[in-house]
Tab-separated table of C-alpha atoms in Angstrom:
chain	number	residue	atom	x	y	z
A	172	MET	CA	-15.617	9.660	53.456
A	173	GLU	CA	-13.723	6.281	54.085
A	174	TRP	CA	-15.599	5.383	50.624
A	175	ILE	CA	-13.296	7.730	48.619
A	176	LEU	CA	-10.201	5.774	50.074
A	177	TRP	CA	-11.738	1.881	49.106
A	178	LEU	CA	-12.809	3.973	45.273
A	179	TYR	CA	-8.511	5.159	45.399
A	180	LEU	CA	-7.701	1.620	46.303
A	181	PHE	CA	-9.503	-0.257	43.792
A	182	ASN	CA	-8.979	2.078	41.041
A	183	ALA	CA	-4.838	1.645	41.807
A	184	LEU	CA	-5.875	-1.950	41.770
A	185	PHE	CA	-7.744	-1.977	38.031
A	186	MET	CA	-4.996	0.344	36.739
A	187	LEU	CA	-2.083	-1.946	37.734
A	188	ILE	CA	-3.606	-4.729	36.505
A	189	ILE	CA	-3.907	-2.825	32.809
A	190	MET	CA	-0.262	-1.809	33.392
A	191	ILE	CA	0.582	-5.270	33.710
A	192	ARG	CA	-1.604	-6.576	30.675
A	193	GLU	CA	-0.454	-3.958	28.427
A	194	VAL	CA	3.425	-3.866	29.396
A	195	ARG	CA	4.016	-4.629	25.657
A	196	ARG	CA	1.854	-1.992	24.528
A	197	PRO	CA	2.733	1.661	26.484
A	198	ALA	CA	0.831	3.824	24.023
A	199	LYS	CA	-2.124	1.663	24.820
A	200	ALA	CA	-1.425	1.181	28.752
A	201	LEU	CA	-1.265	4.733	29.036
A	202	ASN	CA	-4.774	5.727	27.111
A	203	TRP	CA	-6.418	3.260	29.074
A	204	LEU	CA	-4.708	4.602	32.228
A	205	ALA	CA	-6.115	8.139	31.634
A	206	ILE	CA	-9.512	6.952	31.150
A	207	SER	CA	-9.150	4.883	33.987
A	208	LEU	CA	-8.375	8.362	35.721
A	209	ILE	CA	-11.515	10.421	34.387
A	210	LEU	CA	-13.758	7.267	34.868
A	211	PRO	CA	-12.652	5.467	37.984
A	212	VAL	CA	-13.489	1.551	37.993
A	213	ILE	CA	-16.242	2.260	35.040
A	214	GLY	CA	-12.542	3.071	32.767
A	215	PHE	CA	-11.703	-0.406	33.741
A	216	GLY	CA	-14.979	-2.088	32.964
A	217	LEU	CA	-14.973	-0.278	30.130
A	218	TYR	CA	-11.275	-2.056	29.049
A	219	LEU	CA	-12.114	-5.203	29.772
A	220	SER	CA	-15.562	-4.985	27.632
A	221	THR	CA	-13.316	-3.940	24.836
A	222	THR	CA	-9.915	-5.967	25.285
A	223	ASN	CA	-10.756	-9.501	26.214
A	224	PRO	CA	-11.445	-11.963	23.446
A	225	VAL	CA	-13.163	-14.494	25.562
A	226	HIS	CA	-14.458	-16.553	23.009
A	227	ILE	CA	-12.061	-15.891	20.130
A	228	ARG	CA	-10.241	-19.097	18.964
A	229	ARG	CA	-7.760	-19.386	16.461
A	230	GLU	CA	-7.660	-22.256	13.655
A	231	ARG	CA	-4.985	-23.559	12.506
A	232	LEU	CA	-4.543	-23.385	8.839
A	233	THR	CA	-2.877	-27.149	7.871
A	234	SER	CA	-3.551	-27.405	4.307
A	235	PRO	CA	-0.092	-28.347	2.319
A	236	ARG	CA	2.179	-25.055	1.634
A	237	SER	CA	2.492	-24.080	-1.732
A	238	GLU	CA	5.880	-22.434	-3.005
A	239	ASP	CA	7.662	-19.612	-0.802
A	240	THR	CA	10.252	-18.301	-4.003
A	241	LEU	CA	8.927	-16.043	-6.992
A	242	PRO	CA	10.770	-16.783	-10.148
A	243	ASP	CA	14.183	-14.708	-11.082
A	244	SER	CA	12.221	-12.577	-13.035
A	245	PHE	CA	11.229	-10.717	-9.980
A	246	GLY	CA	13.360	-7.640	-8.613
A	247	ARG	CA	15.082	-8.293	-5.349
A	248	SER	CA	12.570	-6.064	-3.187
A	249	ALA	CA	9.886	-8.802	-4.784
A	250	SER	CA	11.627	-11.568	-3.756
A	251	VAL	CA	12.744	-10.315	-0.146
A	252	VAL	CA	9.021	-9.517	0.769
A	253	ALA	CA	7.536	-12.861	-0.554
A	254	HIS	CA	10.045	-14.461	1.405
A	255	ALA	CA	9.419	-12.257	4.429
A	256	LEU	CA	5.861	-12.879	4.360
A	257	ARG	CA	5.853	-16.527	3.791
A	258	HIS	CA	5.267	-17.121	7.396
A	259	LEU	CA	2.304	-14.799	7.667
A	260	THR	CA	0.799	-16.133	4.573
A	261	VAL	CA	-2.188	-18.975	4.458
A	262	HIS	CA	-0.580	-21.515	2.281
A	263	GLY	CA	2.557	-19.464	0.389
A	264	ILE	CA	2.630	-18.377	-2.741
A	265	ARG	CA	-0.047	-19.167	-5.201
A	266	LYS	CA	-0.743	-18.859	-8.727
A	267	GLY	CA	-3.565	-17.672	-10.158
A	268	ARG	CA	-5.290	-15.196	-12.076
A	269	VAL	CA	-6.447	-11.548	-11.161
A	270	GLU	CA	-9.090	-8.868	-12.367
A	271	VAL	CA	-8.416	-5.572	-10.555
A	272	LEU	CA	-12.140	-3.928	-9.879
A	273	ILE	CA	-11.977	-0.055	-8.991
A	274	ASN	CA	-15.443	0.865	-8.679
A	275	GLY	CA	-18.529	-0.708	-6.692
A	276	SER	CA	-21.008	-0.748	-10.288
A	277	GLU	CA	-17.969	-3.049	-11.681
A	278	THR	CA	-17.688	-5.220	-8.917
A	279	TYR	CA	-21.617	-6.062	-8.090
A	280	GLU	CA	-22.098	-6.484	-12.087
A	281	LYS	CA	-18.723	-9.219	-12.388
A	282	LEU	CA	-20.040	-10.681	-8.569
A	283	LEU	CA	-23.640	-10.928	-10.085
A	284	GLU	CA	-22.473	-12.616	-12.861
A	285	SER	CA	-20.291	-15.306	-11.577
A	286	LEU	CA	-23.204	-15.665	-8.903
A	287	ARG	CA	-25.533	-16.431	-11.565
A	288	LYS	CA	-23.129	-19.068	-13.396
A	289	ALA	CA	-22.524	-20.920	-9.385
A	290	LYS	CA	-23.380	-24.792	-10.015
A	291	LYS	CA	-22.105	-26.016	-6.704
A	292	THR	CA	-21.421	-24.415	-3.920
A	293	ILE	CA	-21.576	-20.306	-3.043
A	294	ASP	CA	-19.937	-18.778	0.293
A	295	LEU	CA	-20.301	-15.040	1.241
A	296	GLU	CA	-18.810	-13.132	3.989
A	297	TYR	CA	-18.856	-9.539	4.542
A	298	TYR	CA	-18.905	-6.944	7.078
A	299	ILE	CA	-21.665	-4.698	5.857
A	300	TYR	CA	-24.528	-6.529	4.043
A	301	ARG	CA	-27.276	-3.973	3.730
A	302	ASP	CA	-31.192	-4.543	2.862
A	303	ASP	CA	-30.910	-1.925	-0.075
A	304	PRO	CA	-31.634	-2.047	-3.575
A	305	ILE	CA	-27.891	-3.458	-3.685
A	306	GLY	CA	-28.420	-6.125	-0.871
A	307	LYS	CA	-32.070	-7.076	-1.932
A	308	ARG	CA	-30.871	-8.095	-5.703
A	309	ILE	CA	-28.289	-10.252	-4.558
A	310	THR	CA	-30.227	-11.927	-1.656
A	311	GLU	CA	-32.954	-12.553	-4.213
A	312	LEU	CA	-30.038	-14.313	-6.590
A	313	LEU	CA	-28.921	-16.337	-3.200
A	314	ILE	CA	-31.972	-17.644	-3.132
A	315	ASP	CA	-32.535	-18.476	-6.670
A	316	ARG	CA	-29.416	-20.130	-6.836
A	317	ALA	CA	-30.298	-22.292	-3.821
A	318	ASP	CA	-33.320	-23.227	-5.086
A	319	ALA	CA	-31.406	-24.557	-8.018
A	320	GLY	CA	-29.175	-26.846	-5.939
A	321	VAL	CA	-26.091	-24.790	-5.266
A	322	GLN	CA	-25.133	-25.068	-1.470
A	323	VAL	CA	-24.846	-21.341	-0.041
A	324	ARG	CA	-23.762	-20.736	3.212
A	325	PHE	CA	-24.292	-16.729	4.496
A	326	MET	CA	-21.967	-15.205	7.015
A	327	ARG	CA	-22.241	-11.052	8.466
A	328	ASP	CA	-20.201	-9.383	10.906
A	329	GLY	CA	-23.022	-8.751	14.006
A	330	TRP	CA	-22.549	-5.148	14.294
A	331	GLY	CA	-21.481	-4.159	10.567
A	332	SER	CA	-24.744	-5.834	9.694
A	333	ARG	CA	-26.621	-5.227	12.297
A	334	GLU	CA	-29.322	-4.168	10.245
A	335	PHE	CA	-30.113	-6.590	7.895
A	336	PRO	CA	-33.597	-7.800	8.859
A	337	ARG	CA	-34.248	-11.022	10.049
A	338	ARG	CA	-37.247	-11.449	7.506
A	339	GLN	CA	-34.561	-11.599	5.191
A	340	ILE	CA	-32.517	-14.131	7.206
A	341	ILE	CA	-36.182	-16.348	7.512
A	342	ARG	CA	-36.575	-16.413	3.712
A	343	MET	CA	-32.816	-17.587	3.259
A	344	ARG	CA	-32.903	-20.275	5.662
A	345	ASP	CA	-36.246	-21.247	4.289
A	346	ALA	CA	-34.643	-21.286	0.734
A	347	GLY	CA	-31.930	-23.635	2.134
A	348	ILE	CA	-28.959	-21.027	3.039
A	349	LYS	CA	-27.023	-21.579	5.892
A	350	CYS	CA	-26.524	-18.088	7.820
A	351	ARG	CA	-24.442	-17.483	10.682
A	352	THR	CA	-23.132	-14.484	12.422
A	353	ILE	CA	-19.663	-13.513	14.007
A	354	PHE	CA	-20.152	-11.691	17.503
A	355	PRO	CA	-23.936	-11.113	16.916
A	356	LEU	CA	-25.245	-8.343	19.010
A	357	ARG	CA	-26.969	-10.650	21.780
A	358	PHE	CA	-26.373	-12.160	25.659
A	359	PRO	CA	-23.461	-12.994	26.445
A	360	TRP	CA	-21.327	-12.345	23.219
A	361	PHE	CA	-21.650	-8.678	23.707
A	362	LEU	CA	-20.294	-8.465	26.902
A	363	SER	CA	-17.057	-9.039	25.922
A	364	ASN	CA	-16.600	-9.553	22.188
A	365	TRP	CA	-18.435	-6.212	21.037
A	366	ASN	CA	-15.290	-4.293	20.000
A	367	TYR	CA	-14.206	-6.949	17.736
A	368	ARG	CA	-15.133	-7.420	14.082
A	369	ASP	CA	-15.168	-9.288	11.275
A	370	HIS	CA	-14.041	-6.777	8.873
A	371	CYS	CA	-13.375	-9.347	5.756
A	372	LYS	CA	-15.456	-9.008	2.346
A	373	ILE	CA	-15.248	-12.541	0.936
A	374	VAL	CA	-17.004	-14.438	-1.518
A	375	THR	CA	-16.122	-17.765	-2.834
A	376	ILE	CA	-17.788	-19.628	-5.503
A	377	ASP	CA	-17.617	-23.391	-6.799
A	378	GLY	CA	-14.385	-23.604	-5.156
A	379	LYS	CA	-12.471	-22.011	-8.409
A	380	GLU	CA	-13.335	-18.279	-8.359
A	381	ALA	CA	-13.344	-15.255	-5.037
A	382	PHE	CA	-13.876	-12.163	-4.833
A	383	THR	CA	-12.213	-10.002	-1.957
A	384	GLY	CA	-11.141	-6.087	-1.163
A	385	GLY	CA	-12.850	-3.224	0.049
A	386	ILE	CA	-16.262	-3.053	-1.372
A	387	ASN	CA	-19.285	-4.195	1.146
A	388	VAL	CA	-22.826	-4.738	-0.041
A	389	GLY	CA	-24.767	-1.797	-0.062
A	390	TYR	CA	-25.879	0.975	-2.429
A	391	GLU	CA	-23.832	3.603	-1.000
A	392	TYR	CA	-20.932	1.721	-3.159
A	393	THR	CA	-22.071	2.290	-6.916
A	394	GLY	CA	-21.388	6.217	-6.174
A	395	LEU	CA	-25.081	6.767	-7.282
A	396	LYS	CA	-26.685	7.078	-3.514
A	397	SER	CA	-27.361	10.875	-3.400
A	398	ASN	CA	-26.376	11.738	0.243
A	399	VAL	CA	-23.043	10.007	0.065
A	400	GLY	CA	-21.989	10.854	-3.905
A	401	PHE	CA	-19.258	9.494	-5.888
A	402	TRP	CA	-17.155	6.362	-4.092
A	403	ARG	CA	-13.751	5.037	-4.803
A	404	ASP	CA	-13.059	1.561	-3.881
A	405	THR	CA	-10.878	-1.417	-4.928
A	406	HIS	CA	-11.763	-5.065	-5.218
A	407	LEU	CA	-10.542	-8.053	-6.471
A	408	ARG	CA	-11.537	-10.804	-8.641
A	409	ILE	CA	-9.360	-13.945	-8.266
A	410	GLU	CA	-9.000	-17.264	-10.299
A	411	GLY	CA	-7.395	-20.104	-9.723
A	412	LYS	CA	-5.585	-21.894	-7.174
A	413	ALA	CA	-5.207	-18.499	-5.042
A	414	SER	CA	-9.151	-18.747	-4.211
A	415	ASP	CA	-8.508	-21.615	-2.554
A	416	ASP	CA	-6.655	-19.350	0.773
A	417	LEU	CA	-9.686	-17.336	0.747
A	418	GLN	CA	-12.030	-20.802	1.251
A	419	THR	CA	-9.626	-21.651	3.635
A	420	ILE	CA	-10.112	-18.421	5.763
A	421	PHE	CA	-13.966	-18.718	5.107
A	422	ASP	CA	-14.048	-22.316	6.644
A	423	VAL	CA	-12.062	-20.692	9.714
A	424	HIS	CA	-14.381	-18.019	10.158
A	425	TRP	CA	-17.271	-20.283	9.805
A	426	LYS	CA	-16.549	-22.374	12.802
A	427	ILE	CA	-16.529	-19.382	15.171
A	428	ALA	CA	-19.446	-17.999	13.866
A	429	SER	CA	-22.954	-18.363	15.605
A	430	PRO	CA	-26.027	-19.619	14.049
A	431	GLU	CA	-29.103	-17.322	13.294
A	432	TRP	CA	-31.406	-17.819	15.911
A	433	VAL	CA	-34.682	-17.543	13.667
A	434	LYS	CA	-38.024	-19.502	13.106
A	435	THR	CA	-38.000	-20.742	10.083
A	436	LYS	CA	-40.973	-22.573	7.931
A	437	SER	CA	-38.977	-25.857	7.620
A	438	ARG	CA	-36.256	-27.496	9.525
A	439	PRO	CA	-32.748	-25.714	9.668
A	440	ASN	CA	-31.194	-25.666	5.766
A	441	THR	CA	-34.182	-28.080	4.766
A	442	LYS	CA	-35.812	-27.094	1.923
A	443	THR	CA	-39.745	-27.648	1.596
A	444	ASP	CA	-41.885	-28.350	-0.824
A	445	HIS	CA	-42.900	-24.794	-0.955
A	446	THR	CA	-39.224	-23.747	-1.324
A	447	ARG	CA	-38.504	-26.883	-4.082
A	448	SER	CA	-41.180	-25.263	-5.891
A	449	ARG	CA	-39.678	-21.987	-6.443
A	450	LYS	CA	-37.217	-23.700	-9.066
A	451	THR	CA	-39.627	-24.321	-11.373
A	452	ALA	CA	-41.627	-21.056	-11.171
A	453	PRO	CA	-41.139	-19.148	-14.300
A	454	SER	CA	-42.451	-16.117	-13.317
A	455	ASP	CA	-40.175	-15.755	-10.294
A	456	ARG	CA	-37.154	-16.457	-12.642
A	457	GLN	CA	-38.422	-13.882	-15.231
A	458	ALA	CA	-39.321	-11.363	-12.812
A	459	LEU	CA	-35.599	-11.668	-11.076
A	460	SER	CA	-33.943	-11.550	-14.576
A	461	GLU	CA	-35.544	-8.575	-15.311
A	462	SER	CA	-34.753	-6.641	-11.918
A	463	LEU	CA	-31.215	-7.429	-12.516
A	464	THR	CA	-31.219	-6.309	-15.959
A	465	GLU	CA	-32.803	-3.231	-15.196
A	466	TRP	CA	-30.592	-2.459	-12.257
A	467	GLY	CA	-27.198	-3.366	-14.624
A	468	THR	CA	-28.745	-0.459	-17.432
A	469	GLU	CA	-28.672	1.745	-14.364
A	470	LEU	CA	-25.451	1.336	-13.311
A	471	GLY	CA	-24.275	1.752	-17.210
A	472	GLY	CA	-25.536	4.998	-17.096
A	473	ILE	CA	-23.924	6.573	-14.430
A	474	ASP	CA	-21.476	9.491	-15.757
A	475	ASP	CA	-18.733	9.309	-12.910
A	476	LEU	CA	-17.420	5.599	-14.567
A	477	GLU	CA	-16.025	7.508	-18.005
A	478	THR	CA	-13.669	9.105	-15.477
A	479	SER	CA	-12.514	5.903	-13.832
A	480	ARG	CA	-10.318	3.666	-15.591
A	481	SER	CA	-11.085	-0.387	-15.160
A	482	THR	CA	-8.953	-3.320	-16.322
A	483	GLU	CA	-11.157	-5.778	-18.316
A	484	SER	CA	-8.821	-8.792	-18.399
A	485	PHE	CA	-7.174	-10.983	-15.904
A	486	HIS	CA	-3.731	-11.059	-15.317
A	487	LYS	CA	-1.777	-14.141	-14.348
A	488	VAL	CA	0.293	-13.379	-11.090
A	489	HIS	CA	1.678	-15.122	-8.068
A	490	ILE	CA	-0.225	-13.919	-5.286
A	491	GLN	CA	0.021	-14.462	-1.166
A	492	THR	CA	-3.286	-14.327	1.279
A	493	ILE	CA	-2.946	-12.820	4.489
A	494	GLU	CA	-5.313	-13.279	7.181
A	495	GLY	CA	-5.451	-10.904	10.154
A	496	ASN	CA	-6.765	-12.144	13.818
A	497	PRO	CA	-7.244	-10.671	16.741
A	498	GLY	CA	-7.190	-14.609	18.445
A	499	ILE	CA	-3.546	-14.377	17.936
A	500	PRO	CA	-0.808	-12.402	19.318
A	501	THR	CA	1.149	-11.442	16.442
A	502	PRO	CA	-0.583	-8.362	14.638
A	503	VAL	CA	-0.257	-10.032	10.955
A	504	ILE	CA	-1.505	-7.233	8.842
A	505	ARG	CA	0.513	-4.609	10.820
A	506	GLU	CA	4.073	-6.846	10.329
A	507	MET	CA	2.741	-7.019	6.531
A	508	TYR	CA	2.937	-3.374	6.446
A	509	PHE	CA	6.178	-2.937	8.155
A	510	ILE	CA	7.856	-5.382	5.847
A	511	CYS	CA	6.904	-4.167	2.446
A	512	LEU	CA	7.716	-0.583	3.690
A	513	THR	CA	10.878	-1.653	5.066
A	514	GLN	CA	11.951	-3.413	1.837
A	515	ALA	CA	11.009	-1.157	-0.737
A	516	THR	CA	13.856	0.555	-2.721
A	517	GLN	CA	12.104	2.656	-5.266
A	518	THR	CA	8.820	3.927	-4.611
A	519	VAL	CA	5.731	3.198	-2.254
A	520	ASP	CA	2.013	4.400	-3.262
A	521	ILE	CA	-0.142	3.990	0.049
A	522	THR	CA	-4.370	4.721	-0.316
A	523	THR	CA	-6.384	4.361	2.518
A	524	PRO	CA	-9.089	6.064	3.922
A	525	TYR	CA	-8.111	5.656	7.550
A	526	PHE	CA	-4.971	6.556	8.545
A	527	VAL	CA	-3.920	6.267	11.895
A	528	PRO	CA	-0.809	3.967	12.554
A	529	ASP	CA	1.627	3.411	15.522
A	530	GLU	CA	5.164	4.616	15.937
A	531	ASP	CA	6.848	1.626	13.919
A	532	ILE	CA	4.790	2.096	11.232
A	533	LEU	CA	5.519	5.788	11.154
A	534	MET	CA	8.392	4.981	11.505
A	535	ALA	CA	9.180	2.748	8.460
A	536	ILE	CA	7.582	5.058	6.605
A	537	LYS	CA	10.031	7.853	7.539
A	538	THR	CA	13.398	5.653	7.026
A	539	ALA	CA	12.045	4.443	3.776
A	540	VAL	CA	12.016	8.002	2.712
A	541	ALA	CA	15.702	8.210	4.167
A	542	ARG	CA	16.478	5.496	1.895
A	543	GLY	CA	15.584	7.706	-0.875
A	544	VAL	CA	12.371	5.759	-1.511
A	545	ARG	CA	9.293	8.089	-3.151
A	546	VAL	CA	6.455	7.914	-0.393
A	547	ARG	CA	3.304	9.085	-1.536
A	548	LEU	CA	0.060	8.997	0.924
A	549	LEU	CA	-3.385	9.204	-0.648
A	550	VAL	CA	-6.011	9.957	2.258
A	551	PRO	CA	-9.732	11.302	1.793
A	552	ARG	CA	-10.243	15.140	2.126
A	553	HIS	CA	-13.644	14.044	4.213
A	554	VAL	CA	-13.568	11.181	6.313
A	555	ASN	CA	-16.817	9.355	7.306
A	556	GLN	CA	-15.521	8.663	10.684
A	557	LYS	CA	-15.524	11.753	12.670
A	558	VAL	CA	-12.462	10.942	15.209
A	559	VAL	CA	-10.551	9.638	13.030
A	560	GLY	CA	-9.593	12.641	10.499
A	561	PRO	CA	-8.510	14.916	13.513
A	562	ALA	CA	-5.960	12.045	14.579
A	563	SER	CA	-5.131	11.513	10.913
A	564	ARG	CA	-3.575	15.222	10.992
A	565	THR	CA	-1.589	15.093	13.845
A	566	TYR	CA	0.929	12.592	11.702
A	567	TYR	CA	1.222	14.600	8.636
A	568	GLY	CA	3.454	17.439	10.055
A	569	GLU	CA	6.345	14.943	10.944
A	570	LEU	CA	5.786	12.940	7.438
A	571	LEU	CA	5.805	15.844	5.180
A	572	GLU	CA	8.992	17.356	6.927
A	573	ALA	CA	10.087	13.656	6.314
A	574	GLY	CA	9.672	13.906	2.855
A	575	VAL	CA	6.423	12.550	2.450
A	576	TYR	CA	4.419	13.588	-0.600
A	577	ILE	CA	0.706	13.294	1.001
A	578	TYR	CA	-2.749	13.948	-1.262
A	579	GLN	CA	-6.317	14.677	0.141
A	580	TYR	CA	-8.978	13.156	-2.551
A	581	ASP	CA	-11.479	15.408	-3.093
A	582	LYS	CA	-13.880	14.006	-5.333
A	583	GLY	CA	-16.230	11.917	-3.189
A	584	MET	CA	-15.535	9.415	-0.702
A	585	LEU	CA	-12.150	7.209	-0.800
A	586	HIS	CA	-12.616	3.871	0.673
A	587	ALA	CA	-9.976	2.194	-1.517
A	588	LYS	CA	-7.211	0.267	0.714
A	589	GLN	CA	-4.163	-0.576	-1.331
A	590	MET	CA	-0.585	-0.013	-1.367
A	591	ILE	CA	1.976	-0.388	-4.971
A	592	ILE	CA	5.654	-1.032	-4.178
A	593	ASP	CA	8.717	-0.668	-6.783
A	594	GLY	CA	6.238	-1.190	-9.661
A	595	GLU	CA	5.944	-4.724	-9.047
A	596	ILE	CA	4.300	-5.512	-5.565
A	597	ALA	CA	0.284	-4.659	-5.141
A	598	GLU	CA	-1.471	-4.992	-1.688
A	599	ILE	CA	-5.160	-4.946	-1.830
A	600	GLY	CA	-7.457	-5.631	0.868
A	601	ALA	CA	-10.067	-4.599	3.639
A	602	ALA	CA	-7.340	-3.687	6.273
A	603	ASN	CA	-6.825	0.015	6.967
A	604	TRP	CA	-3.885	1.573	8.222
A	605	ASP	CA	-5.468	1.593	12.168
A	606	MET	CA	-4.851	-0.114	15.074
A	607	ARG	CA	-8.648	-1.540	14.716
A	608	SER	CA	-7.205	-3.464	11.578
A	609	PHE	CA	-4.038	-4.430	13.269
A	610	ARG	CA	-5.119	-5.901	16.494
A	611	LEU	CA	-9.010	-5.773	16.616
A	612	ASN	CA	-10.336	-7.118	13.346
A	613	TYR	CA	-10.838	-9.998	11.370
A	614	GLU	CA	-8.771	-8.911	8.182
A	615	VAL	CA	-8.005	-10.279	5.003
A	616	CYS	CA	-5.248	-8.934	2.309
A	617	GLU	CA	-3.903	-9.873	-1.125
A	618	ILE	CA	-0.076	-9.322	-1.739
A	619	ILE	CA	0.233	-9.433	-5.604
A	620	TYR	CA	3.315	-9.883	-7.413
A	621	SER	CA	2.913	-8.705	-10.809
A	622	THR	CA	4.416	-5.616	-13.005
A	623	ASP	CA	0.847	-5.426	-14.892
A	624	VAL	CA	-1.169	-5.446	-11.995
A	625	ALA	CA	1.308	-2.179	-10.299
A	626	ARG	CA	1.316	-0.854	-13.592
A	627	ASP	CA	-2.652	-0.782	-13.744
A	628	LEU	CA	-2.928	0.317	-10.273
A	629	THR	CA	-0.312	3.059	-10.861
A	630	GLU	CA	-2.293	4.543	-13.683
A	631	GLN	CA	-5.512	4.767	-11.379
A	632	PHE	CA	-3.257	6.240	-8.615
A	633	GLU	CA	-2.164	8.897	-10.610
A	634	GLN	CA	-5.803	9.730	-11.990
A	635	ASP	CA	-6.620	9.829	-8.316
A	636	LEU	CA	-4.376	12.281	-7.590
A	637	ALA	CA	-5.896	14.248	-10.196
A	638	ASP	CA	-8.831	14.405	-8.400
A	639	SER	CA	-6.934	15.483	-4.951
A	640	VAL	CA	-5.407	18.142	-3.337
A	641	GLN	CA	-1.798	18.174	-2.166
A	642	PHE	CA	-1.751	18.433	1.527
A	643	ARG	CA	0.881	21.472	2.626
A	644	MET	CA	2.558	22.150	5.593
A	645	GLU	CA	1.037	25.834	5.715
A	646	TYR	CA	-2.233	23.923	6.389
A	647	LEU	CA	-1.483	22.657	9.497
A	648	LEU	CA	0.155	26.156	10.467
A	649	GLU	CA	-3.152	28.109	9.675
A	650	ARG	CA	-5.354	25.718	11.775
A	651	SER	CA	-7.077	27.471	15.109
A	652	LEU	CA	-6.323	26.548	18.580
A	653	PRO	CA	-9.662	24.725	18.934
A	654	GLN	CA	-8.516	22.782	16.031
A	655	ARG	CA	-5.531	22.046	17.119
A	656	LEU	CA	-6.922	20.720	20.560
A	657	ILE	CA	-9.581	18.305	18.711
A	658	GLU	CA	-7.201	16.717	16.997
A	659	GLN	CA	-4.592	16.055	19.886
A	660	GLY	CA	-7.723	14.611	21.802
A	661	ALA	CA	-8.601	12.368	18.732
A	662	ARG	CA	-4.670	11.405	18.725
A	663	LEU	CA	-5.219	10.289	22.028
A	664	LEU	CA	-7.600	7.849	21.426
A	665	SER	CA	-5.552	6.608	18.221
A	666	PRO	CA	-4.193	3.288	20.100
A	667	LEU	CA	-8.053	2.544	20.355
A	668	LEU	CA	-9.155	3.237	17.029
């Protein structure tokens, strides 16, 4: 029985290490201590493999900064938020033009249109990039543009895009496209970085146009996939100097990504006579054009689009770009949300698919209501992450008691990530309201200062509420004991979600 004593001593030492390392995050420390008690030694191994960013390094963003103040025409809350966020942004406040896209079908049509017009460069970075009808068409277009002499760089996340086939990477490489993966699922990277993900969705074109938001590359985002149903999301198309910030973020992420390990028919990123000959093959061009036209017709026929309003024009805006990076101690996305909540004076409308905040964010929401701010929270009724849904419901009781209005979207899958503040501040990005987005993921968000954009998003928010059910306190009181136990167990894991 001596081995039991040694096991106890080793596990006690490991738990002490956890307490020392996580002294600034007691909730996270308690969760890992509980796991270590249940799984002696094994729990410590899991802790190290999920919380040790060995290979993450932070690149300094050293480009010249832009202005840090808004015009006097903006209200006090916008001016205070812009000033408070200045040290978290990539390059300060930028001027640009923004088009808000509120469904996947419209986003892909606009993206394909811009990709076809690319003359010099195309850079793509996605968490999920599928080889389905959507991914295939974008891949073919990227190969086509590379054959036309456009410099194309393609970057994906190792976990989110793990099913993307090697044959497509080979085809892209043979066409001259540079391909890389952040945190690939291969030795030794997966040993210490498998819990860190690149959750960004970024496309930059010719250094003057960019796309970002919540939409990945996948057929489900169109709302046409039968086993998924209607999909509600928000994306941005940005023109002007504001797109430079997304280009900077892409370049930083590109440096830490790993080149694809595939054998190509030619030297890496060098076009052969075979690939160059494709540029002059009219049959290939015609086939691609016909395929894209057919797909556009298919998307144009979706019935649900007539119930979703989209902005068809660009708005002139002031914009700040925020990058979340797990390689730095400051949880930038979390701090941005906190600043926006604490500076709101009239209204806050939040839309998020995953709501598992920490205590500080929760307190910021409740104190905003105490100051007289109307706070509305829109979440999905059916969550595609089984643990997140029950964990989220454990927060609803105290929010309802504080005066927050909670709505559950019931039309389909709600995946939009946005916040509207005081009718002139809008936040749109890839980040969720959970600890993974706060501390474990590469994320990107845009803070937009524009009454026009805020008005458009508010109108869409009101339309989403029409497809939602208001959550009431009696729903919590009607839960069965097993449901409550499941929710409390999920809440226990919230610092790890």
